[in-house]
mmCIF file of C-alpha atoms in Angstrom:
data_model
loop_
_atom_site.group_PDB
_atom_site.id
_atom_site.type_symbol
_atom_site.label_atom_id
_atom_site.label_comp_id
_atom_site.label_asym_id
_atom_site.label_seq_id
_atom_site.Cartn_x
_atom_site.Cartn_y
_atom_site.Cartn_z
ATOM 1 C CA MET A 1 -6.454 148.005 145.042
ATOM 2 C CA SER A 2 -6.717 150.485 142.212
ATOM 3 C CA MET A 3 -5.436 149.736 138.716
ATOM 4 C CA SER A 4 -2.668 152.308 139.019
ATOM 5 C CA ALA A 5 -1.374 150.602 142.113
ATOM 6 C CA VAL A 6 -1.329 147.248 140.329
ATOM 7 C CA ASP A 7 0.551 148.738 137.374
ATOM 8 C CA ASP A 8 3.122 150.300 139.685
ATOM 9 C CA ALA A 9 3.659 146.939 141.380
ATOM 10 C CA ASN A 10 4.142 145.182 138.041
ATOM 11 C CA ILE A 11 6.607 147.798 136.859
ATOM 12 C CA LYS A 12 8.544 147.504 140.099
ATOM 13 C CA ARG A 13 8.559 143.688 139.794
ATOM 14 C CA ARG A 14 9.877 143.875 136.216
ATOM 15 C CA LYS A 15 12.621 146.252 137.259
ATOM 16 C CA ILE A 16 13.701 143.904 140.032
ATOM 17 C CA THR A 17 13.610 140.928 137.649
ATOM 18 C CA GLY A 18 15.640 142.856 135.042
ATOM 19 C CA ARG A 19 18.235 143.848 137.592
ATOM 20 C CA ALA A 20 18.463 140.245 138.811
ATOM 21 C CA THR A 21 18.871 139.001 135.247
ATOM 22 C CA VAL A 22 21.619 141.515 134.549
ATOM 23 C CA ILE A 23 23.356 140.610 137.788
ATOM 24 C CA PHE A 24 23.039 136.886 136.988
ATOM 25 C CA ILE A 25 24.472 137.344 133.513
ATOM 26 C CA ALA A 26 27.310 139.479 134.873
ATOM 27 C CA VAL A 27 28.091 136.897 137.531
ATOM 28 C CA MET A 28 28.028 134.088 134.951
ATOM 29 C CA LEU A 29 30.316 136.039 132.624
ATOM 30 C CA THR A 30 32.649 136.744 135.503
ATOM 31 C CA LEU A 31 32.666 133.100 136.562
ATOM 32 C CA THR A 32 33.183 132.016 132.956
ATOM 33 C CA PHE A 33 36.124 134.389 132.581
ATOM 34 C CA PHE A 34 37.745 133.249 135.796
ATOM 35 C CA SER A 35 36.993 129.614 135.027
ATOM 36 C CA ARG A 36 38.672 129.921 131.631
ATOM 37 C CA THR A 37 41.570 131.825 133.134
ATOM 38 C CA ILE A 38 42.044 129.209 135.857
ATOM 39 C CA ASN A 39 41.724 126.454 133.274
ATOM 40 C CA ASN A 40 44.372 128.114 131.101
ATOM 41 C CA PHE A 41 46.785 128.162 134.029
ATOM 42 C CA THR A 42 46.471 124.387 134.353
ATOM 43 C CA LEU A 43 47.095 123.701 130.645
ATOM 44 C CA PRO A 44 50.555 122.826 129.284
ATOM 45 C CA LYS A 45 52.277 125.899 127.905
ATOM 46 C CA ILE A 46 53.883 125.138 124.575
ATOM 47 C CA THR A 47 56.017 126.859 121.992
ATOM 48 C CA TYR A 48 55.882 125.911 118.353
ATOM 49 C CA GLU A 49 57.788 126.432 115.152
ATOM 50 C CA THR A 50 56.882 126.108 111.522
ATOM 51 C CA PRO A 51 59.140 123.611 109.709
ATOM 52 C CA ALA A 52 61.531 125.154 107.217
ATOM 53 C CA SER A 53 63.799 123.897 104.473
ATOM 54 C CA GLY A 54 67.555 124.193 104.775
ATOM 55 C CA ALA A 55 70.873 122.444 105.276
ATOM 56 C CA LEU A 56 71.948 120.375 108.253
ATOM 57 C CA ILE A 57 75.292 121.425 109.709
ATOM 58 C CA LYS A 58 76.946 118.753 111.843
ATOM 59 C CA GLU A 59 79.201 120.320 114.472
ATOM 60 C CA VAL A 60 81.877 118.007 115.829
ATOM 61 C CA THR A 61 83.854 119.163 118.860
ATOM 62 C CA GLY A 62 86.749 117.416 120.550
ATOM 63 C CA THR A 63 89.573 118.256 122.929
ATOM 64 C CA GLY A 64 93.159 117.306 122.225
ATOM 65 C CA ASN A 65 96.823 118.285 122.100
ATOM 66 C CA VAL A 66 99.250 119.882 119.704
ATOM 67 C CA LYS A 67 101.895 117.482 118.425
ATOM 68 C CA ALA A 68 104.895 118.181 116.233
ATOM 69 C CA ASN A 69 104.864 116.325 112.941
ATOM 70 C CA THR A 70 108.491 115.434 113.602
ATOM 71 C CA THR A 71 110.263 114.973 116.920
ATOM 72 C CA GLN A 72 113.930 114.263 117.555
ATOM 73 C CA ASP A 73 115.308 112.427 120.573
ATOM 74 C CA LEU A 74 118.483 110.675 121.686
ATOM 75 C CA TYR A 75 118.961 107.574 123.823
ATOM 76 C CA VAL A 76 122.179 106.298 125.351
ATOM 77 C CA SER A 77 122.886 102.592 125.080
ATOM 78 C CA ASN A 78 125.125 102.581 128.140
ATOM 79 C CA SER A 79 124.719 104.373 131.443
ATOM 80 C CA MET A 80 126.490 107.736 131.641
ATOM 81 C CA LYS A 81 126.518 110.432 134.276
ATOM 82 C CA VAL A 82 125.031 113.802 133.282
ATOM 83 C CA THR A 83 127.508 116.535 134.139
ATOM 84 C CA GLY A 84 125.509 119.545 132.959
ATOM 85 C CA VAL A 85 122.171 120.646 131.451
ATOM 86 C CA MET A 86 122.169 123.892 129.490
ATOM 87 C CA VAL A 87 118.481 124.184 128.477
ATOM 88 C CA ASP A 88 115.009 123.913 130.003
ATOM 89 C CA VAL A 89 111.766 122.449 128.719
ATOM 90 C CA GLY A 90 110.099 125.036 126.497
ATOM 91 C CA ASP A 91 113.358 126.603 125.311
ATOM 92 C CA SER A 92 113.785 127.273 121.626
ATOM 93 C CA VAL A 93 117.075 125.864 120.352
ATOM 94 C CA LYS A 94 119.103 126.051 117.166
ATOM 95 C CA GLN A 95 120.718 123.147 115.393
ATOM 96 C CA GLY A 96 124.141 122.487 116.947
ATOM 97 C CA GLN A 97 123.333 124.263 120.219
ATOM 98 C CA THR A 98 124.657 122.476 123.327
ATOM 99 C CA LEU A 99 121.882 120.811 125.307
ATOM 100 C CA LEU A 100 123.796 118.867 127.971
ATOM 101 C CA THR A 101 127.151 117.263 128.762
ATOM 102 C CA LEU A 102 127.985 113.691 129.788
ATOM 103 C CA ASP A 103 130.856 111.954 131.564
ATOM 104 C CA THR A 104 132.240 109.490 128.993
ATOM 105 C CA SER A 105 135.197 108.159 131.026
ATOM 106 C CA ASP A 106 133.475 104.808 131.683
ATOM 107 C CA ILE A 107 132.658 104.509 127.991
ATOM 108 C CA GLU A 108 136.321 105.117 127.166
ATOM 109 C CA ASN A 109 137.347 102.220 129.417
ATOM 110 C CA GLN A 110 134.693 99.948 127.921
ATOM 111 C CA LEU A 111 135.855 100.896 124.441
ATOM 112 C CA GLU A 112 139.437 99.905 125.266
ATOM 113 C CA ASP A 113 138.250 96.559 126.684
ATOM 114 C CA GLU A 114 136.170 95.913 123.590
ATOM 115 C CA LEU A 115 139.089 96.743 121.305
ATOM 116 C CA ASP A 116 141.214 94.183 123.176
ATOM 117 C CA LYS A 117 138.475 91.550 122.821
ATOM 118 C CA TYR A 118 138.168 92.370 119.157
ATOM 119 C CA ALA A 119 141.898 91.876 118.603
ATOM 120 C CA GLN A 120 141.804 88.535 120.449
ATOM 121 C CA LYS A 121 138.847 87.326 118.392
ATOM 122 C CA LYS A 122 140.564 88.304 115.162
ATOM 123 C CA LEU A 123 143.669 86.367 116.208
ATOM 124 C CA HIS A 124 141.566 83.357 117.170
ATOM 125 C CA LEU A 125 139.827 83.482 113.795
ATOM 126 C CA GLU A 126 143.167 83.433 112.019
ATOM 127 C CA GLU A 127 144.162 80.364 114.047
ATOM 128 C CA LEU A 128 140.905 78.608 113.164
ATOM 129 C CA MET A 129 141.288 79.454 109.501
ATOM 130 C CA GLU A 130 144.791 78.035 109.601
ATOM 131 C CA ALA A 131 143.596 74.895 111.418
ATOM 132 C CA GLY A 132 141.048 74.315 108.684
ATOM 133 C CA SER A 133 143.545 74.727 105.857
ATOM 134 C CA PRO A 134 144.469 71.703 103.668
ATOM 135 C CA GLU A 135 147.941 71.703 105.199
ATOM 136 C CA SER A 136 146.525 71.437 108.742
ATOM 137 C CA MET A 137 144.152 68.691 107.652
ATOM 138 C CA MET A 138 147.023 66.661 106.115
ATOM 139 C CA SER A 139 147.476 64.418 109.170
ATOM 140 C CA LEU A 140 143.778 63.525 109.142
ATOM 141 C CA ASP A 141 143.901 62.884 105.419
ATOM 142 C CA LYS A 142 146.968 60.677 105.970
ATOM 143 C CA ALA A 143 145.158 58.686 108.647
ATOM 144 C CA VAL A 144 142.204 58.107 106.295
ATOM 145 C CA GLN A 145 144.570 57.068 103.503
ATOM 146 C CA ILE A 146 146.438 54.575 105.724
ATOM 147 C CA ALA A 147 143.149 53.153 107.038
ATOM 148 C CA ARG A 148 141.900 52.693 103.478
ATOM 149 C CA GLN A 149 145.129 50.899 102.512
ATOM 150 C CA ASN A 150 144.768 48.633 105.533
ATOM 151 C CA VAL A 151 141.251 47.730 104.409
ATOM 152 C CA GLU A 152 142.541 46.858 100.956
ATOM 153 C CA LYS A 153 145.304 44.628 102.442
ATOM 154 C CA ALA A 154 142.891 42.919 104.813
ATOM 155 C CA GLN A 155 140.453 42.320 101.961
ATOM 156 C CA LYS A 156 143.163 40.663 99.849
ATOM 157 C CA ASN A 157 144.271 38.551 102.792
ATOM 158 C CA TYR A 158 140.702 37.444 103.451
ATOM 159 C CA ASP A 159 140.110 36.574 99.801
ATOM 160 C CA SER A 160 143.337 34.480 99.767
ATOM 161 C CA SER A 161 142.343 32.776 103.019
ATOM 162 C CA ILE A 162 139.043 31.635 101.481
ATOM 163 C CA VAL A 163 140.903 29.998 98.576
ATOM 164 C CA LEU A 164 143.414 28.347 100.923
ATOM 165 C CA TYR A 165 140.689 27.144 103.259
ATOM 166 C CA GLU A 166 138.741 25.586 100.412
ATOM 167 C CA ALA A 167 141.997 23.862 99.332
ATOM 168 C CA GLY A 168 142.539 22.592 102.855
ATOM 169 C CA ALA A 169 145.738 24.561 103.277
ATOM 170 C CA ILE A 170 144.548 26.487 106.380
ATOM 171 C CA THR A 171 142.178 25.830 109.202
ATOM 172 C CA ALA A 172 138.792 27.415 109.826
ATOM 173 C CA MET A 173 140.389 29.342 112.681
ATOM 174 C CA ASN A 174 142.831 30.958 110.224
ATOM 175 C CA LEU A 175 139.875 32.007 107.997
ATOM 176 C CA THR A 176 138.020 33.449 110.977
ATOM 177 C CA ASP A 177 141.086 35.489 111.984
ATOM 178 C CA ALA A 178 141.392 36.874 108.432
ATOM 179 C CA GLU A 179 137.718 37.902 108.471
ATOM 180 C CA ALA A 180 138.133 39.572 111.874
ATOM 181 C CA ASN A 181 141.166 41.507 110.607
ATOM 182 C CA LEU A 182 139.082 42.748 107.654
ATOM 183 C CA ASP A 183 136.243 43.902 109.942
ATOM 184 C CA ASN A 184 138.686 45.747 112.220
ATOM 185 C CA ALA A 185 140.327 47.429 109.237
ATOM 186 C CA LYS A 186 136.940 48.619 107.954
ATOM 187 C CA LEU A 187 136.032 49.949 111.430
ATOM 188 C CA ASP A 188 139.339 51.828 111.673
ATOM 189 C CA TYR A 189 138.673 53.326 108.238
ATOM 190 C CA GLU A 190 135.213 54.598 109.288
ATOM 191 C CA ILE A 191 136.677 56.045 112.483
ATOM 192 C CA ALA A 192 139.376 57.864 110.516
ATOM 193 C CA LYS A 193 136.801 59.337 108.122
ATOM 194 C CA ASN A 194 134.514 60.395 111.004
ATOM 195 C CA ASN A 195 137.414 62.044 112.799
ATOM 196 C CA LYS A 196 138.193 64.050 109.688
ATOM 197 C CA ASP A 197 134.532 65.045 109.113
ATOM 198 C CA LYS A 198 134.100 66.030 112.762
ATOM 199 C CA ALA A 199 137.260 68.102 112.694
ATOM 200 C CA ILE A 200 136.106 69.925 109.555
ATOM 201 C CA SER A 201 132.579 70.549 110.954
ATOM 202 C CA SER A 202 133.914 71.679 114.310
ATOM 203 C CA ASN A 203 136.354 74.017 112.637
ATOM 204 C CA LYS A 204 133.583 75.533 110.488
ATOM 205 C CA ARG A 205 131.335 76.051 113.530
ATOM 206 C CA ASP A 206 134.142 77.667 115.471
ATOM 207 C CA ILE A 207 134.907 79.950 112.543
ATOM 208 C CA GLU A 208 131.241 81.047 112.199
ATOM 209 C CA SER A 209 130.905 81.560 115.950
ATOM 210 C CA THR A 210 134.071 83.622 116.070
ATOM 211 C CA LYS A 211 132.915 85.700 113.099
ATOM 212 C CA LEU A 212 129.677 86.444 114.988
ATOM 213 C CA ASP A 213 131.687 87.433 118.059
ATOM 214 C CA ILE A 214 133.800 89.735 115.905
ATOM 215 C CA SER A 215 130.665 91.267 114.348
ATOM 216 C CA MET A 216 129.196 91.916 117.808
ATOM 217 C CA ALA A 217 132.481 93.428 118.945
ATOM 218 C CA GLU A 218 132.520 95.706 115.902
ATOM 219 C CA ARG A 219 128.998 96.921 116.703
ATOM 220 C CA LYS A 220 129.961 97.595 120.306
ATOM 221 C CA ILE A 221 133.084 99.432 119.199
ATOM 222 C CA THR A 222 130.966 101.556 116.846
ATOM 223 C CA GLU A 223 128.466 102.186 119.655
ATOM 224 C CA PHE A 224 131.139 103.084 122.195
ATOM 225 C CA THR A 225 132.954 105.282 119.680
ATOM 226 C CA LYS A 226 129.683 107.130 118.992
ATOM 227 C CA GLU A 227 129.015 107.586 122.698
ATOM 228 C CA MET A 228 132.618 108.704 123.248
ATOM 229 C CA ASN A 229 131.653 111.690 121.094
ATOM 230 C CA MET A 230 128.615 112.401 123.292
ATOM 231 C CA SER A 231 130.513 114.257 125.963
ATOM 232 C CA THR A 232 128.759 117.287 124.477
ATOM 233 C CA VAL A 233 125.176 116.662 123.270
ATOM 234 C CA THR A 234 123.881 119.180 120.739
ATOM 235 C CA ALA A 235 120.495 119.876 119.157
ATOM 236 C CA PRO A 236 119.989 117.942 115.907
ATOM 237 C CA CYS A 237 117.597 120.565 114.488
ATOM 238 C CA ASP A 238 115.940 123.901 115.109
ATOM 239 C CA GLY A 239 113.060 123.351 117.495
ATOM 240 C CA VAL A 240 111.624 123.506 120.972
ATOM 241 C CA VAL A 241 112.680 121.306 123.892
ATOM 242 C CA THR A 242 109.590 119.359 124.979
ATOM 243 C CA GLU A 243 111.179 116.796 127.312
ATOM 244 C CA LEU A 244 114.258 116.617 129.543
ATOM 245 C CA HIS A 245 114.495 113.500 131.689
ATOM 246 C CA TYR A 246 117.780 114.103 133.521
ATOM 247 C CA SER A 247 119.402 116.833 135.555
ATOM 248 C CA ALA A 248 123.059 117.306 136.432
ATOM 249 C CA GLY A 249 124.356 114.497 138.638
ATOM 250 C CA MET A 250 121.829 111.927 137.462
ATOM 251 C CA THR A 251 122.817 108.816 135.514
ATOM 252 C CA ALA A 252 121.283 108.554 132.070
ATOM 253 C CA ASN A 253 120.282 105.106 130.840
ATOM 254 C CA ALA A 254 118.509 103.439 127.934
ATOM 255 C CA SER A 255 115.028 103.603 129.513
ATOM 256 C CA GLN A 256 114.393 107.263 128.679
ATOM 257 C CA PRO A 257 115.757 109.671 126.085
ATOM 258 C CA LEU A 258 118.149 112.420 127.070
ATOM 259 C CA TYR A 259 115.795 114.925 125.430
ATOM 260 C CA ARG A 260 112.942 115.264 123.004
ATOM 261 C CA ILE A 261 112.754 118.209 120.629
ATOM 262 C CA ALA A 262 109.777 119.287 118.531
ATOM 263 C CA ASP A 263 111.163 120.018 115.089
ATOM 264 C CA THR A 264 109.562 123.368 114.294
ATOM 265 C CA GLY A 265 110.593 123.048 110.691
ATOM 266 C CA GLY A 266 108.385 119.991 110.239
ATOM 267 C CA GLY A 267 105.048 121.620 111.125
ATOM 268 C CA PHE A 268 102.460 120.715 113.758
ATOM 269 C CA GLN A 269 99.275 118.728 114.092
ATOM 270 C CA PHE A 270 96.362 118.954 116.489
ATOM 271 C CA VAL A 271 94.981 115.565 117.522
ATOM 272 C CA ALA A 272 91.404 115.703 118.853
ATOM 273 C CA THR A 273 89.451 112.765 120.250
ATOM 274 C CA VAL A 274 85.749 112.448 119.329
ATOM 275 C CA ASN A 275 83.011 109.828 119.533
ATOM 276 C CA ILE A 276 83.092 107.309 116.706
ATOM 277 C CA SER A 277 79.531 108.291 115.697
ATOM 278 C CA ALA A 278 80.601 111.911 115.184
ATOM 279 C CA ALA A 279 83.724 110.908 113.256
ATOM 280 C CA GLU A 280 81.558 109.173 110.643
ATOM 281 C CA TYR A 281 80.608 112.587 109.245
ATOM 282 C CA LEU A 282 84.216 113.723 108.808
ATOM 283 C CA GLU A 283 86.790 113.092 106.110
ATOM 284 C CA PRO A 284 90.298 114.289 105.217
ATOM 285 C CA GLY A 285 90.178 117.793 103.817
ATOM 286 C CA ASP A 286 87.472 119.117 106.162
ATOM 287 C CA GLU A 287 88.259 122.532 107.629
ATOM 288 C CA ALA A 288 88.530 122.920 111.395
ATOM 289 C CA LYS A 289 88.836 125.769 113.877
ATOM 290 C CA ILE A 290 91.299 125.164 116.711
ATOM 291 C CA SER A 291 91.253 127.079 119.995
ATOM 292 C CA ILE A 292 94.469 126.808 122.064
ATOM 293 C CA ASN A 293 93.880 127.262 125.806
ATOM 294 C CA SER A 294 97.443 128.215 126.754
ATOM 295 C CA LEU A 295 97.557 130.908 124.068
ATOM 296 C CA ASN A 296 94.618 132.838 125.544
ATOM 297 C CA ASP A 297 92.183 130.769 123.471
ATOM 298 C CA THR A 298 93.873 131.874 120.273
ATOM 299 C CA THR A 299 92.054 130.363 117.312
ATOM 300 C CA MET A 300 93.606 129.063 114.125
ATOM 301 C CA GLN A 301 92.352 127.323 111.033
ATOM 302 C CA GLY A 302 93.377 123.774 110.223
ATOM 303 C CA ARG A 303 92.492 120.948 107.896
ATOM 304 C CA VAL A 304 91.766 117.301 108.722
ATOM 305 C CA SER A 305 94.580 115.103 107.379
ATOM 306 C CA GLN A 306 93.591 111.690 108.739
ATOM 307 C CA ILE A 307 91.145 109.870 111.005
ATOM 308 C CA THR A 308 92.498 106.992 113.097
ATOM 309 C CA ASP A 309 91.386 104.666 115.887
ATOM 310 C CA ASN A 310 91.998 105.934 119.387
ATOM 311 C CA GLN A 311 94.286 103.259 120.803
ATOM 312 C CA GLN A 312 92.878 103.587 124.336
ATOM 313 C CA GLN A 313 89.222 103.244 123.244
ATOM 314 C CA ILE A 314 89.140 101.298 119.994
ATOM 315 C CA GLY A 315 85.595 101.015 118.664
ATOM 316 C CA VAL A 316 84.392 103.902 120.850
ATOM 317 C CA LYS A 317 86.575 106.913 120.012
ATOM 318 C CA LYS A 318 88.437 108.215 116.966
ATOM 319 C CA ASP A 319 91.444 110.532 116.760
ATOM 320 C CA ILE A 320 91.061 113.391 114.286
ATOM 321 C CA VAL A 321 94.482 114.546 113.063
ATOM 322 C CA ILE A 322 94.428 118.178 111.902
ATOM 323 C CA ASP A 323 97.290 119.994 110.178
ATOM 324 C CA ILE A 324 97.750 123.472 111.687
ATOM 325 C CA PRO A 325 100.148 126.446 111.366
ATOM 326 C CA SER A 326 103.211 126.314 113.613
ATOM 327 C CA ASP A 327 103.310 129.965 114.718
ATOM 328 C CA GLY A 328 103.927 130.181 118.470
ATOM 329 C CA LEU A 329 103.565 126.444 119.083
ATOM 330 C CA ILE A 330 106.001 124.127 120.826
ATOM 331 C CA GLY A 331 103.914 120.957 121.069
ATOM 332 C CA GLY A 332 101.834 119.672 123.967
ATOM 333 C CA GLU A 333 99.410 122.609 124.086
ATOM 334 C CA VAL A 334 95.833 121.692 125.038
ATOM 335 C CA GLY A 335 92.937 122.955 122.986
ATOM 336 C CA THR A 336 89.599 122.301 121.333
ATOM 337 C CA ALA A 337 88.799 121.518 117.726
ATOM 338 C CA ASP A 338 85.492 122.603 116.209
ATOM 339 C CA ILE A 339 84.508 121.196 112.823
ATOM 340 C CA LYS A 340 81.295 122.187 111.047
ATOM 341 C CA LYS A 341 80.241 119.949 108.190
ATOM 342 C CA SER A 342 77.233 120.276 105.875
ATOM 343 C CA ILE A 343 75.576 116.858 105.708
ATOM 344 C CA GLY A 344 72.767 117.610 103.257
ATOM 345 C CA SER A 345 69.775 119.830 102.422
ATOM 346 C CA TYR A 346 66.172 118.939 103.304
ATOM 347 C CA ASN A 347 62.694 120.377 102.688
ATOM 348 C CA VAL A 348 61.383 119.885 106.219
ATOM 349 C CA LEU A 349 63.538 120.625 109.275
ATOM 350 C CA VAL A 350 62.298 120.781 112.874
ATOM 351 C CA PRO A 351 64.089 121.360 116.192
ATOM 352 C CA ASN A 352 65.586 118.239 117.747
ATOM 353 C CA SER A 353 63.444 118.900 120.831
ATOM 354 C CA ALA A 354 60.285 118.479 118.725
ATOM 355 C CA VAL A 355 60.989 114.839 117.887
ATOM 356 C CA GLY A 356 59.920 112.127 120.307
ATOM 357 C CA GLN A 357 60.123 108.364 120.178
ATOM 358 C CA ASP A 358 57.990 105.561 121.564
ATOM 359 C CA ASN A 359 57.547 101.873 120.826
ATOM 360 C CA LYS A 360 55.802 102.731 117.551
ATOM 361 C CA GLY A 361 58.596 104.930 116.236
ATOM 362 C CA TYR A 362 59.241 108.655 115.921
ATOM 363 C CA PHE A 363 56.552 111.333 116.306
ATOM 364 C CA VAL A 364 55.931 115.072 116.681
ATOM 365 C CA TYR A 365 53.064 117.059 118.183
ATOM 366 C CA VAL A 366 51.284 119.392 115.754
ATOM 367 C CA LEU A 367 49.319 122.371 117.102
ATOM 368 C CA LYS A 368 45.624 122.393 116.115
ATOM 369 C CA GLU A 369 42.750 124.849 116.679
ATOM 370 C CA ARG A 370 39.023 124.276 117.351
ATOM 371 C CA GLU A 371 35.926 126.021 118.706
ATOM 372 C CA GLY A 372 35.108 125.099 122.290
ATOM 373 C CA PRO A 373 32.319 126.002 124.722
ATOM 374 C CA LEU A 374 34.388 128.912 125.945
ATOM 375 C CA GLY A 375 35.524 130.018 122.512
ATOM 376 C CA LYS A 376 38.550 129.212 120.412
ATOM 377 C CA GLU A 377 40.941 126.672 121.977
ATOM 378 C CA PHE A 378 44.159 124.900 121.029
ATOM 379 C CA TYR A 379 45.151 121.261 121.285
ATOM 380 C CA VAL A 380 47.924 119.019 119.948
ATOM 381 C CA GLU A 381 47.790 116.060 117.621
ATOM 382 C CA LYS A 382 50.395 113.307 117.798
ATOM 383 C CA VAL A 383 51.727 112.617 114.287
ATOM 384 C CA SER A 384 54.009 109.728 113.327
ATOM 385 C CA VAL A 385 56.976 110.801 111.192
ATOM 386 C CA SER A 386 59.946 109.342 109.366
ATOM 387 C CA ILE A 387 63.220 111.082 110.151
ATOM 388 C CA GLY A 388 66.498 111.505 108.278
ATOM 389 C CA ASP A 389 69.790 112.980 109.439
ATOM 390 C CA SER A 390 70.123 115.443 112.268
ATOM 391 C CA ASP A 391 72.698 117.939 113.432
ATOM 392 C CA ASN A 392 73.214 119.628 116.780
ATOM 393 C CA ALA A 393 69.968 121.628 116.445
ATOM 394 C CA LYS A 394 67.695 120.298 113.678
ATOM 395 C CA THR A 395 66.262 116.985 112.474
ATOM 396 C CA ALA A 396 65.156 116.287 108.912
ATOM 397 C CA ILE A 397 61.568 114.980 108.556
ATOM 398 C CA LEU A 398 61.091 112.793 105.497
ATOM 399 C CA SER A 399 57.341 112.193 105.818
ATOM 400 C CA GLY A 400 54.392 112.880 108.125
ATOM 401 C CA ILE A 401 54.265 116.694 108.190
ATOM 402 C CA ASN A 402 54.844 119.655 105.877
ATOM 403 C CA THR A 403 56.024 123.241 106.140
ATOM 404 C CA MET A 404 52.474 124.481 106.850
ATOM 405 C CA ASP A 405 52.193 122.576 110.135
ATOM 406 C CA LYS A 406 52.859 124.161 113.494
ATOM 407 C CA VAL A 407 55.168 121.766 115.311
ATOM 408 C CA VAL A 408 55.487 121.876 119.095
ATOM 409 C CA SER A 409 59.123 122.494 120.008
ATOM 410 C CA ASP A 410 58.773 122.749 123.791
ATOM 411 C CA SER A 411 56.235 122.161 126.547
ATOM 412 C CA ASP A 412 56.338 122.753 130.276
ATOM 413 C CA LYS A 413 54.217 119.633 130.892
ATOM 414 C CA PRO A 414 53.915 116.181 129.349
ATOM 415 C CA LEU A 415 51.688 116.015 126.274
ATOM 416 C CA ASP A 416 49.452 113.369 124.789
ATOM 417 C CA ASP A 417 47.427 113.052 121.617
ATOM 418 C CA GLY A 418 44.530 115.534 121.875
ATOM 419 C CA SER A 419 45.876 117.400 124.909
ATOM 420 C CA PRO A 420 44.496 120.971 125.166
ATOM 421 C CA VAL A 421 47.321 123.476 125.412
ATOM 422 C CA MET A 422 48.065 127.140 125.820
ATOM 423 C CA ILE A 423 50.499 128.924 123.532
ATOM 424 C CA ALA A 424 53.396 130.501 125.376
ATOM 425 C CA ASN A 425 54.931 132.326 122.410
#
């Protein structure tokens, strides 16, 4: 083979080798690209935020009802038939306006009976007072006086009998009889005194008992007289009728009021129920925004006046009482209270979603960057932190990170310390 032929073969071989090398490198680059792309698809996709300084705003929301500061109602003490109802629930009424009418004929009869009883009790009291007078007690006093005189006579007779017996003028039997007469006289005297004391005590008890009966009769007469004037029931104030418990033909009784009126002149309150943990951030004077459902979600501004225990869930819920304007309200409307309260300023705030907790305490994931075999890559580092207050969106970090760190706020897959990640944002 000639030299030129050998050279041509070498050149051809080098060309083939060069093409193969180029193809190999291209294939490797292609495989590397696809490998990295496939690998990226398997990595957790995360979003991150840089911590910022600012204020925490606690937002407390609770549902509740509108209540009138002052309500007026009226109960009957005795059953009466309702003869007419002139208003409906929700009606605005003026002071003195007729609300309903009642049949008071039974009350009139009861009043007459009670007046008769009252007159009888007064007469009986006069008789008792007379029976307890010194003049009426004279016979008892006389009996005591006579019994005392009899004791004195029997005592003298007994004393004389002792002298005579010692002188031998009378027998022992005569002395015994004299002693027995003295004992009987003393017993009669005690009986007379007891009869007088019992009569006085009994008279006093009867007088006090009768006075109580008269007092009760007077109260009933006052009550019946008041209800006699209830044949026409009128509104005690300007307001809105919130409750009517009887219709015409029904019998009203003491179990339920005839009506309940929200006194529009006394203002209104909105009472919202919230969790006790949320109520800890609130205090009287805080401003609130109220949205009333039945008024097409009309909003109004109010101010917290007091915070009380919710009686149905003591220790779990609190009632937030908010003073509100009275325009268009009748009481009972359902709505929502929204209260935003600044609870402090902090240098480092992160989203609530960024903060995790395990058995060692609170932590966040911080985004880090490094050079890998396929170029620049990202991973996360688990950092322990101390937290402060939080609101509905942010948590204050007291130590562990600073405002230069990139804190993971969300991930589509679980993370661990050192996990490689791909940035979604």
